[in-house]
Amino acid sequence: MRPQEGGPLPAAALSPYIPTVTSSDPLLVFDRATLRLRRERAAHAWERHDFLKREIAERLVDRLGDVRRTFPLALDLGSHGDEVATALAGRATVEHLVRADLGRGFAARARGPAVVADEEFLPFAPGRFDLVLSAMDLHWVNDLPGTLIQIARVLKPDGLFLGALLGGATLWQLRQALAAAESEIDGGLSPRVSPFADLRDAAGLLQRAGFALPVADSETIDVEYESALALMRDLSAMGESNLVAGRRRGLTGRAVLLRAAELYGERFARPSGRVVASFEVLFLHGWAPHASQPRPLKPGSAAHRLAEALGTAELSAGEKVERS
């Protein structure tokens, strides 16, 4: 039975499927309990700070235009303010869309079926969806390969995953300014901007998770701000500020922030006086395996030689080339 489009699910149906993490595992890089709290706060005034999510969602959905297929049931993983659903409006690509978000506030405001769910513990049956979309969400999971494996599991055979997450070059200007300011004032460094995945690893992660025909590429979105402090306020309002579990607790020293803002302006201001912040977006594309998909040929099974196609003579290994 497929869910029908309509209003948000009642509060009783939105109980979170989120186990409490008490492990001291060093692989738990991000503080997801804090992430959940920040998501709840961000949901209250999301319309003032949703521009980046809207842009990324639109770019992600545009990539569906290259796929000539209709998807009966799709999942929007990390739905925020329904930006993916808005980008899909008017398209015949997706018939029914289920939203899932870590924040109850975001799930409750969805314009269709929605659940509160943790990306690290997906509460969906195997082979449930024809398509999984995820925009600006998966950069906060501790075990990205494990989450990708779960996404592959909930897809039907020959189902499609399209994801967009922030990459390792995101906010490189802010990292540089904060590091310089903290080194100058405190005489040391602490993790102040969260680490994200690199493009060179992305396709390999998809392959490790069992996806067929994996593809990964990146785009950079440059955003202008009045100042570095305005950027920091916006990141906080979006729930996208530092979540490294080993980050320095308590308020960051005012002197460090002010010096970082000063350095940011000196190094990265544009002629207008505004500063630029770069967001690297990694786009992931993979299919759940199916017998109908093209497969690479076995070594030695080619029907024609490369030399024939190139119109050249074939030489055995070690044979000397005669030069005219």
mmCIF file of C-alpha atoms in Angstrom:
data_model
loop_
_atom_site.group_PDB
_atom_site.id
_atom_site.type_symbol
_atom_site.label_atom_id
_atom_site.label_comp_id
_atom_site.label_asym_id
_atom_site.label_seq_id
_atom_site.Cartn_x
_atom_site.Cartn_y
_atom_site.Cartn_z
ATOM 1 C CA MET A 1 0.000 0.000 0.000
ATOM 2 C CA ARG A 2 1.425 3.351 -1.029
ATOM 3 C CA PRO A 3 0.984 6.448 1.116
ATOM 4 C CA GLN A 4 -1.277 9.115 -0.310
ATOM 5 C CA GLU A 5 -0.256 12.755 -0.534
ATOM 6 C CA GLY A 6 -1.973 14.923 2.059
ATOM 7 C CA GLY A 7 -1.360 16.746 5.311
ATOM 8 C CA PRO A 8 1.345 15.871 7.837
ATOM 9 C CA LEU A 9 0.990 12.758 9.936
ATOM 10 C CA PRO A 10 -0.547 13.233 13.387
ATOM 11 C CA ALA A 11 1.864 13.819 16.245
ATOM 12 C CA ALA A 12 1.305 10.303 17.621
ATOM 13 C CA ALA A 13 2.625 8.817 14.376
ATOM 14 C CA LEU A 14 5.764 10.931 14.427
ATOM 15 C CA SER A 15 7.474 9.254 17.364
ATOM 16 C CA PRO A 16 11.222 9.177 16.659
ATOM 17 C CA TYR A 17 13.026 5.980 15.746
ATOM 18 C CA ILE A 18 16.311 7.102 17.301
ATOM 19 C CA PRO A 19 18.272 4.887 19.702
ATOM 20 C CA THR A 20 20.290 6.665 22.380
ATOM 21 C CA VAL A 21 24.019 6.529 21.606
ATOM 22 C CA THR A 22 26.066 5.985 24.750
ATOM 23 C CA SER A 23 29.171 4.441 23.160
ATOM 24 C CA SER A 24 32.591 6.035 23.563
ATOM 25 C CA ASP A 25 33.526 4.731 20.103
ATOM 26 C CA PRO A 26 36.175 7.072 18.616
ATOM 27 C CA LEU A 27 34.461 6.691 15.225
ATOM 28 C CA LEU A 28 31.529 8.745 16.537
ATOM 29 C CA VAL A 29 32.824 11.985 15.055
ATOM 30 C CA PHE A 30 29.634 14.048 15.266
ATOM 31 C CA ASP A 31 27.486 14.868 18.271
ATOM 32 C CA ARG A 32 24.133 13.834 16.828
ATOM 33 C CA ALA A 33 22.204 14.492 20.045
ATOM 34 C CA THR A 34 23.169 18.149 19.646
ATOM 35 C CA LEU A 35 22.350 17.963 15.932
ATOM 36 C CA ARG A 36 18.819 16.857 16.778
ATOM 37 C CA LEU A 37 18.358 19.757 19.200
ATOM 38 C CA ARG A 38 19.678 22.221 16.640
ATOM 39 C CA ARG A 39 17.332 20.835 13.983
ATOM 40 C CA GLU A 40 14.394 21.479 16.289
ATOM 41 C CA ARG A 41 15.475 25.081 16.863
ATOM 42 C CA ALA A 42 16.141 25.667 13.162
ATOM 43 C CA ALA A 43 12.643 24.476 12.216
ATOM 44 C CA HIS A 44 10.988 27.421 14.002
ATOM 45 C CA ALA A 45 12.318 30.112 11.647
ATOM 46 C CA TRP A 46 13.542 27.990 8.756
ATOM 47 C CA GLU A 47 12.144 30.219 5.989
ATOM 48 C CA ARG A 48 14.687 32.931 6.844
ATOM 49 C CA HIS A 49 17.642 30.600 6.357
ATOM 50 C CA ASP A 50 16.577 27.975 3.798
ATOM 51 C CA PHE A 51 18.278 29.492 0.730
ATOM 52 C CA LEU A 52 21.192 27.023 0.615
ATOM 53 C CA LYS A 53 18.974 23.980 1.062
ATOM 54 C CA ARG A 54 16.632 25.271 -1.667
ATOM 55 C CA GLU A 55 19.519 25.764 -4.092
ATOM 56 C CA ILE A 56 20.995 22.312 -3.414
ATOM 57 C CA ALA A 57 17.569 20.616 -3.642
ATOM 58 C CA GLU A 58 16.877 22.262 -7.005
ATOM 59 C CA ARG A 59 20.247 21.184 -8.394
ATOM 60 C CA LEU A 60 19.697 17.637 -7.136
ATOM 61 C CA VAL A 61 16.211 17.337 -8.631
ATOM 62 C CA ASP A 62 17.445 18.792 -11.931
ATOM 63 C CA ARG A 63 19.620 15.681 -12.258
ATOM 64 C CA LEU A 64 16.496 13.547 -12.364
ATOM 65 C CA GLY A 65 15.858 15.124 -15.764
ATOM 66 C CA ASP A 66 18.586 12.846 -17.157
ATOM 67 C CA VAL A 67 16.676 9.743 -16.025
ATOM 68 C CA ARG A 68 13.798 8.774 -18.309
ATOM 69 C CA ARG A 69 11.726 6.923 -15.763
ATOM 70 C CA THR A 70 8.815 7.392 -13.382
ATOM 71 C CA PHE A 71 9.330 6.460 -9.732
ATOM 72 C CA PRO A 72 6.123 5.289 -7.990
ATOM 73 C CA LEU A 73 7.431 5.716 -4.423
ATOM 74 C CA ALA A 74 10.334 7.938 -3.334
ATOM 75 C CA LEU A 75 11.953 8.877 -0.021
ATOM 76 C CA ASP A 76 13.255 12.360 0.797
ATOM 77 C CA LEU A 77 15.871 11.681 3.474
ATOM 78 C CA GLY A 78 16.517 14.833 5.505
ATOM 79 C CA SER A 79 13.495 16.766 4.282
ATOM 80 C CA HIS A 80 13.973 20.017 6.271
ATOM 81 C CA GLY A 81 11.355 22.474 4.953
ATOM 82 C CA ASP A 82 10.120 20.296 2.048
ATOM 83 C CA GLU A 83 12.548 21.842 -0.463
ATOM 84 C CA VAL A 84 12.897 18.597 -2.460
ATOM 85 C CA ALA A 85 9.106 18.292 -2.710
ATOM 86 C CA THR A 86 8.925 21.907 -3.898
ATOM 87 C CA ALA A 87 11.589 21.254 -6.547
ATOM 88 C CA LEU A 88 9.662 18.165 -7.713
ATOM 89 C CA ALA A 89 6.387 20.104 -8.077
ATOM 90 C CA GLY A 90 5.129 20.095 -11.635
ATOM 91 C CA ARG A 91 7.260 17.094 -12.607
ATOM 92 C CA ALA A 92 5.760 13.710 -13.392
ATOM 93 C CA THR A 93 8.899 11.905 -12.223
ATOM 94 C CA VAL A 94 7.752 10.962 -8.707
ATOM 95 C CA GLU A 95 4.217 9.750 -7.956
ATOM 96 C CA HIS A 96 4.393 9.605 -4.143
ATOM 97 C CA LEU A 97 6.995 11.105 -1.804
ATOM 98 C CA VAL A 98 7.657 10.142 1.827
ATOM 99 C CA ARG A 99 9.614 12.628 3.925
ATOM 100 C CA ALA A 100 11.975 11.692 6.763
ATOM 101 C CA ASP A 101 13.883 14.054 9.050
ATOM 102 C CA LEU A 102 15.784 13.850 12.315
ATOM 103 C CA GLY A 103 13.849 16.850 13.630
ATOM 104 C CA ARG A 104 10.228 16.444 14.723
ATOM 105 C CA GLY A 105 9.598 20.101 13.879
ATOM 106 C CA PHE A 106 10.596 19.582 10.244
ATOM 107 C CA ALA A 107 8.653 16.326 9.863
ATOM 108 C CA ALA A 108 5.522 17.892 11.361
ATOM 109 C CA ARG A 109 5.505 20.746 8.848
ATOM 110 C CA ALA A 110 5.796 18.505 5.769
ATOM 111 C CA ARG A 111 3.053 18.790 3.158
ATOM 112 C CA GLY A 112 2.815 15.031 2.750
ATOM 113 C CA PRO A 113 3.510 11.726 4.563
ATOM 114 C CA ALA A 114 6.424 12.202 6.975
ATOM 115 C CA VAL A 115 8.269 10.362 9.725
ATOM 116 C CA VAL A 116 10.911 11.300 12.276
ATOM 117 C CA ALA A 117 13.881 9.056 11.546
ATOM 118 C CA ASP A 118 17.595 8.900 12.196
ATOM 119 C CA GLU A 119 19.669 8.567 9.025
ATOM 120 C CA GLU A 120 21.964 6.151 10.887
ATOM 121 C CA PHE A 121 19.053 3.790 11.744
ATOM 122 C CA LEU A 122 16.584 3.822 8.847
ATOM 123 C CA PRO A 123 13.222 2.354 9.949
ATOM 124 C CA PHE A 124 12.096 1.165 6.500
ATOM 125 C CA ALA A 125 11.585 -2.328 5.110
ATOM 126 C CA PRO A 126 14.045 -3.705 2.542
ATOM 127 C CA GLY A 127 13.124 -3.012 -1.064
ATOM 128 C CA ARG A 128 10.545 -0.378 -0.134
ATOM 129 C CA PHE A 129 11.426 2.571 -2.396
ATOM 130 C CA ASP A 130 12.013 3.124 -6.100
ATOM 131 C CA LEU A 131 14.019 6.294 -5.452
ATOM 132 C CA VAL A 132 15.857 7.843 -2.484
ATOM 133 C CA LEU A 133 16.749 11.532 -2.598
ATOM 134 C CA SER A 134 18.819 13.296 0.053
ATOM 135 C CA ALA A 135 19.820 16.965 -0.088
ATOM 136 C CA MET A 136 22.196 18.640 2.393
ATOM 137 C CA ASP A 137 21.807 15.988 5.065
ATOM 138 C CA LEU A 138 24.252 13.063 4.942
ATOM 139 C CA HIS A 139 27.357 15.092 5.829
ATOM 140 C CA TRP A 140 26.321 14.763 9.506
ATOM 141 C CA VAL A 141 26.277 10.938 9.732
ATOM 142 C CA ASN A 142 29.120 9.259 11.627
ATOM 143 C CA ASP A 143 29.197 6.141 9.466
ATOM 144 C CA LEU A 144 28.557 7.289 5.902
ATOM 145 C CA PRO A 145 29.355 3.884 4.327
ATOM 146 C CA GLY A 146 26.937 2.241 6.762
ATOM 147 C CA THR A 147 24.186 4.744 5.976
ATOM 148 C CA LEU A 148 24.718 4.239 2.234
ATOM 149 C CA ILE A 149 24.399 0.475 2.778
ATOM 150 C CA GLN A 150 21.066 1.063 4.529
ATOM 151 C CA ILE A 151 19.891 3.283 1.673
ATOM 152 C CA ALA A 152 20.807 0.565 -0.827
ATOM 153 C CA ARG A 153 18.873 -1.931 1.313
ATOM 154 C CA VAL A 154 15.615 0.052 1.278
ATOM 155 C CA LEU A 155 15.751 0.475 -2.510
ATOM 156 C CA LYS A 156 14.043 -1.936 -4.860
ATOM 157 C CA PRO A 157 16.280 -3.689 -7.415
ATOM 158 C CA ASP A 158 17.219 -1.117 -10.074
ATOM 159 C CA GLY A 159 16.122 1.665 -7.709
ATOM 160 C CA LEU A 160 18.018 4.943 -7.797
ATOM 161 C CA PHE A 161 19.820 6.930 -5.102
ATOM 162 C CA LEU A 162 20.598 10.608 -5.662
ATOM 163 C CA GLY A 163 22.328 12.439 -2.843
ATOM 164 C CA ALA A 164 23.884 15.861 -2.304
ATOM 165 C CA LEU A 165 26.020 16.516 0.763
ATOM 166 C CA LEU A 166 28.528 19.138 1.803
ATOM 167 C CA GLY A 167 32.105 18.220 0.884
ATOM 168 C CA GLY A 168 35.525 18.688 2.404
ATOM 169 C CA ALA A 169 36.243 22.075 0.778
ATOM 170 C CA THR A 170 33.155 23.626 2.386
ATOM 171 C CA LEU A 171 33.871 26.836 4.350
ATOM 172 C CA TRP A 172 37.612 26.644 3.734
ATOM 173 C CA GLN A 173 37.825 30.409 4.215
ATOM 174 C CA LEU A 174 36.250 30.182 7.674
ATOM 175 C CA ARG A 175 38.518 27.295 8.664
ATOM 176 C CA GLN A 176 41.559 29.314 7.695
ATOM 177 C CA ALA A 177 40.452 32.459 9.521
ATOM 178 C CA LEU A 178 39.467 30.617 12.728
ATOM 179 C CA ALA A 179 42.702 28.619 12.770
ATOM 180 C CA ALA A 180 44.809 31.753 12.353
ATOM 181 C CA ALA A 181 42.875 33.661 15.016
ATOM 182 C CA GLU A 182 42.957 30.866 17.573
ATOM 183 C CA SER A 183 46.649 30.192 16.996
ATOM 184 C CA GLU A 184 47.401 33.897 17.424
ATOM 185 C CA ILE A 185 45.314 34.438 20.568
ATOM 186 C CA ASP A 186 45.183 31.070 22.338
ATOM 187 C CA GLY A 187 48.457 29.612 21.058
ATOM 188 C CA GLY A 188 46.780 26.413 19.828
ATOM 189 C CA LEU A 189 44.035 24.906 17.682
ATOM 190 C CA SER A 190 40.779 23.056 18.359
ATOM 191 C CA PRO A 191 38.237 21.616 15.875
ATOM 192 C CA ARG A 192 35.891 24.500 15.042
ATOM 193 C CA VAL A 193 34.501 23.523 11.609
ATOM 194 C CA SER A 194 33.232 19.988 11.076
ATOM 195 C CA PRO A 195 35.127 17.644 8.707
ATOM 196 C CA PHE A 196 33.268 16.402 5.627
ATOM 197 C CA ALA A 197 33.845 13.763 2.925
ATOM 198 C CA ASP A 198 36.141 14.347 -0.047
ATOM 199 C CA LEU A 199 35.125 13.937 -3.686
ATOM 200 C CA ARG A 200 37.943 11.476 -4.362
ATOM 201 C CA ASP A 201 36.367 9.066 -1.847
ATOM 202 C CA ALA A 202 32.704 9.512 -2.796
ATOM 203 C CA ALA A 203 32.362 7.084 -5.738
ATOM 204 C CA GLY A 204 34.333 4.471 -3.806
ATOM 205 C CA LEU A 205 31.913 4.784 -0.884
ATOM 206 C CA LEU A 206 28.977 4.134 -3.216
ATOM 207 C CA GLN A 207 30.718 1.075 -4.637
ATOM 208 C CA ARG A 208 31.519 -0.244 -1.157
ATOM 209 C CA ALA A 209 27.848 0.153 -0.227
ATOM 210 C CA GLY A 210 26.869 -2.118 -3.128
ATOM 211 C CA PHE A 211 25.600 0.451 -5.624
ATOM 212 C CA ALA A 212 25.951 -0.271 -9.322
ATOM 213 C CA LEU A 213 27.144 2.331 -11.842
ATOM 214 C CA PRO A 214 28.341 4.751 -9.108
ATOM 215 C CA VAL A 215 29.038 8.346 -10.122
ATOM 216 C CA ALA A 216 30.207 11.277 -7.993
ATOM 217 C CA ASP A 217 30.911 14.872 -8.925
ATOM 218 C CA SER A 218 30.989 18.218 -7.167
ATOM 219 C CA GLU A 219 29.881 21.813 -7.568
ATOM 220 C CA THR A 220 30.824 24.882 -5.549
ATOM 221 C CA ILE A 221 28.243 27.405 -4.387
ATOM 222 C CA ASP A 222 29.712 30.771 -3.360
ATOM 223 C CA VAL A 223 27.560 32.889 -1.047
ATOM 224 C CA GLU A 224 28.198 36.517 -0.132
ATOM 225 C CA TYR A 225 27.716 37.768 3.422
ATOM 226 C CA GLU A 226 27.908 41.175 4.998
ATOM 227 C CA SER A 227 30.645 39.882 7.310
ATOM 228 C CA ALA A 228 32.136 36.702 8.739
ATOM 229 C CA LEU A 229 30.033 37.193 11.872
ATOM 230 C CA ALA A 230 26.888 37.234 9.709
ATOM 231 C CA LEU A 231 28.025 33.942 8.166
ATOM 232 C CA MET A 232 28.526 32.391 11.616
ATOM 233 C CA ARG A 233 25.062 33.545 12.742
ATOM 234 C CA ASP A 234 23.499 32.064 9.611
ATOM 235 C CA LEU A 235 25.245 28.707 10.082
ATOM 236 C CA SER A 236 23.963 28.591 13.648
ATOM 237 C CA ALA A 237 20.400 29.416 12.571
ATOM 238 C CA MET A 238 20.522 26.666 9.920
ATOM 239 C CA GLY A 239 21.729 24.120 12.489
ATOM 240 C CA GLU A 240 24.924 23.729 10.447
ATOM 241 C CA SER A 241 27.550 24.946 12.913
ATOM 242 C CA ASN A 242 30.338 22.801 14.369
ATOM 243 C CA LEU A 243 29.215 19.375 15.624
ATOM 244 C CA VAL A 244 32.551 17.623 16.157
ATOM 245 C CA ALA A 245 32.186 15.506 19.295
ATOM 246 C CA GLY A 246 35.626 16.624 20.482
ATOM 247 C CA ARG A 247 35.000 20.324 19.957
ATOM 248 C CA ARG A 248 35.847 22.803 22.702
ATOM 249 C CA ARG A 249 32.843 23.106 25.019
ATOM 250 C CA GLY A 250 31.430 26.403 26.180
ATOM 251 C CA LEU A 251 31.350 29.706 24.371
ATOM 252 C CA THR A 252 34.136 30.484 21.963
ATOM 253 C CA GLY A 253 36.226 33.412 23.194
ATOM 254 C CA ARG A 254 34.914 36.727 21.929
ATOM 255 C CA ALA A 255 38.444 37.821 21.098
ATOM 256 C CA VAL A 256 38.968 34.762 18.864
ATOM 257 C CA LEU A 257 35.711 35.318 16.979
ATOM 258 C CA LEU A 258 36.335 39.015 16.461
ATOM 259 C CA ARG A 259 39.896 38.390 15.279
ATOM 260 C CA ALA A 260 38.687 35.608 12.944
ATOM 261 C CA ALA A 261 36.096 37.976 11.473
ATOM 262 C CA GLU A 262 38.788 40.615 10.992
ATOM 263 C CA LEU A 263 41.132 38.159 9.239
ATOM 264 C CA TYR A 264 38.252 36.844 7.120
ATOM 265 C CA GLY A 265 37.493 40.353 5.907
ATOM 266 C CA GLU A 266 41.136 41.077 5.142
ATOM 267 C CA ARG A 267 41.633 37.886 3.139
ATOM 268 C CA PHE A 268 38.297 37.156 1.496
ATOM 269 C CA ALA A 269 36.439 40.448 1.031
ATOM 270 C CA ARG A 270 35.164 41.311 -2.435
ATOM 271 C CA PRO A 271 35.309 44.813 -3.945
ATOM 272 C CA SER A 272 31.800 45.392 -2.576
ATOM 273 C CA GLY A 273 33.156 44.950 0.957
ATOM 274 C CA ARG A 274 31.142 41.766 1.460
ATOM 275 C CA VAL A 275 32.884 38.449 2.156
ATOM 276 C CA VAL A 276 32.437 35.185 0.290
ATOM 277 C CA ALA A 277 31.841 31.726 1.770
ATOM 278 C CA SER A 278 32.267 28.611 -0.376
ATOM 279 C CA PHE A 279 30.120 25.490 -0.021
ATOM 280 C CA GLU A 280 31.356 22.405 -1.885
ATOM 281 C CA VAL A 281 28.457 20.079 -2.732
ATOM 282 C CA LEU A 282 29.139 16.424 -3.552
ATOM 283 C CA PHE A 283 26.520 14.800 -5.791
ATOM 284 C CA LEU A 284 26.232 11.003 -5.501
ATOM 285 C CA HIS A 285 24.437 8.808 -8.044
ATOM 286 C CA GLY A 286 24.035 5.048 -7.771
ATOM 287 C CA TRP A 287 21.639 2.236 -8.650
ATOM 288 C CA ALA A 288 20.559 -0.776 -6.638
ATOM 289 C CA PRO A 289 21.908 -3.794 -8.559
ATOM 290 C CA HIS A 290 19.673 -5.475 -11.149
ATOM 291 C CA ALA A 291 20.285 -8.070 -13.861
ATOM 292 C CA SER A 292 19.213 -5.639 -16.600
ATOM 293 C CA GLN A 293 22.061 -3.192 -15.876
ATOM 294 C CA PRO A 294 25.149 -3.117 -18.116
ATOM 295 C CA ARG A 295 28.140 -4.983 -16.728
ATOM 296 C CA PRO A 296 31.840 -4.713 -17.570
ATOM 297 C CA LEU A 297 33.190 -7.418 -19.880
ATOM 298 C CA LYS A 298 35.518 -10.059 -18.481
ATOM 299 C CA PRO A 299 39.205 -9.543 -19.319
ATOM 300 C CA GLY A 300 40.061 -11.134 -22.679
ATOM 301 C CA SER A 301 36.433 -11.346 -23.864
ATOM 302 C CA ALA A 302 36.621 -8.454 -26.376
ATOM 303 C CA ALA A 303 35.455 -9.334 -29.896
ATOM 304 C CA HIS A 304 37.728 -6.799 -31.621
ATOM 305 C CA ARG A 305 41.274 -5.630 -31.037
ATOM 306 C CA LEU A 306 42.046 -2.031 -30.157
ATOM 307 C CA ALA A 307 44.722 -1.939 -32.856
ATOM 308 C CA GLU A 308 42.079 -2.669 -35.516
ATOM 309 C CA ALA A 309 39.883 0.185 -34.308
ATOM 310 C CA LEU A 310 42.853 2.580 -34.351
ATOM 311 C CA GLY A 311 44.170 1.347 -37.711
ATOM 312 C CA THR A 312 47.628 0.507 -36.312
ATOM 313 C CA ALA A 313 49.814 -2.572 -36.128
ATOM 314 C CA GLU A 314 49.784 -4.589 -32.905
ATOM 315 C CA LEU A 315 53.147 -5.443 -31.339
ATOM 316 C CA SER A 316 53.848 -8.056 -28.694
ATOM 317 C CA ALA A 317 55.213 -6.944 -25.350
ATOM 318 C CA GLY A 318 58.951 -6.318 -25.602
ATOM 319 C CA GLU A 319 58.998 -6.163 -29.414
ATOM 320 C CA LYS A 320 61.170 -3.336 -30.696
ATOM 321 C CA VAL A 321 59.453 -0.552 -32.655
ATOM 322 C CA GLU A 322 61.046 0.231 -36.031
ATOM 323 C CA ARG A 323 61.316 3.979 -36.540
ATOM 324 C CA SER A 324 61.415 5.415 -40.063
#
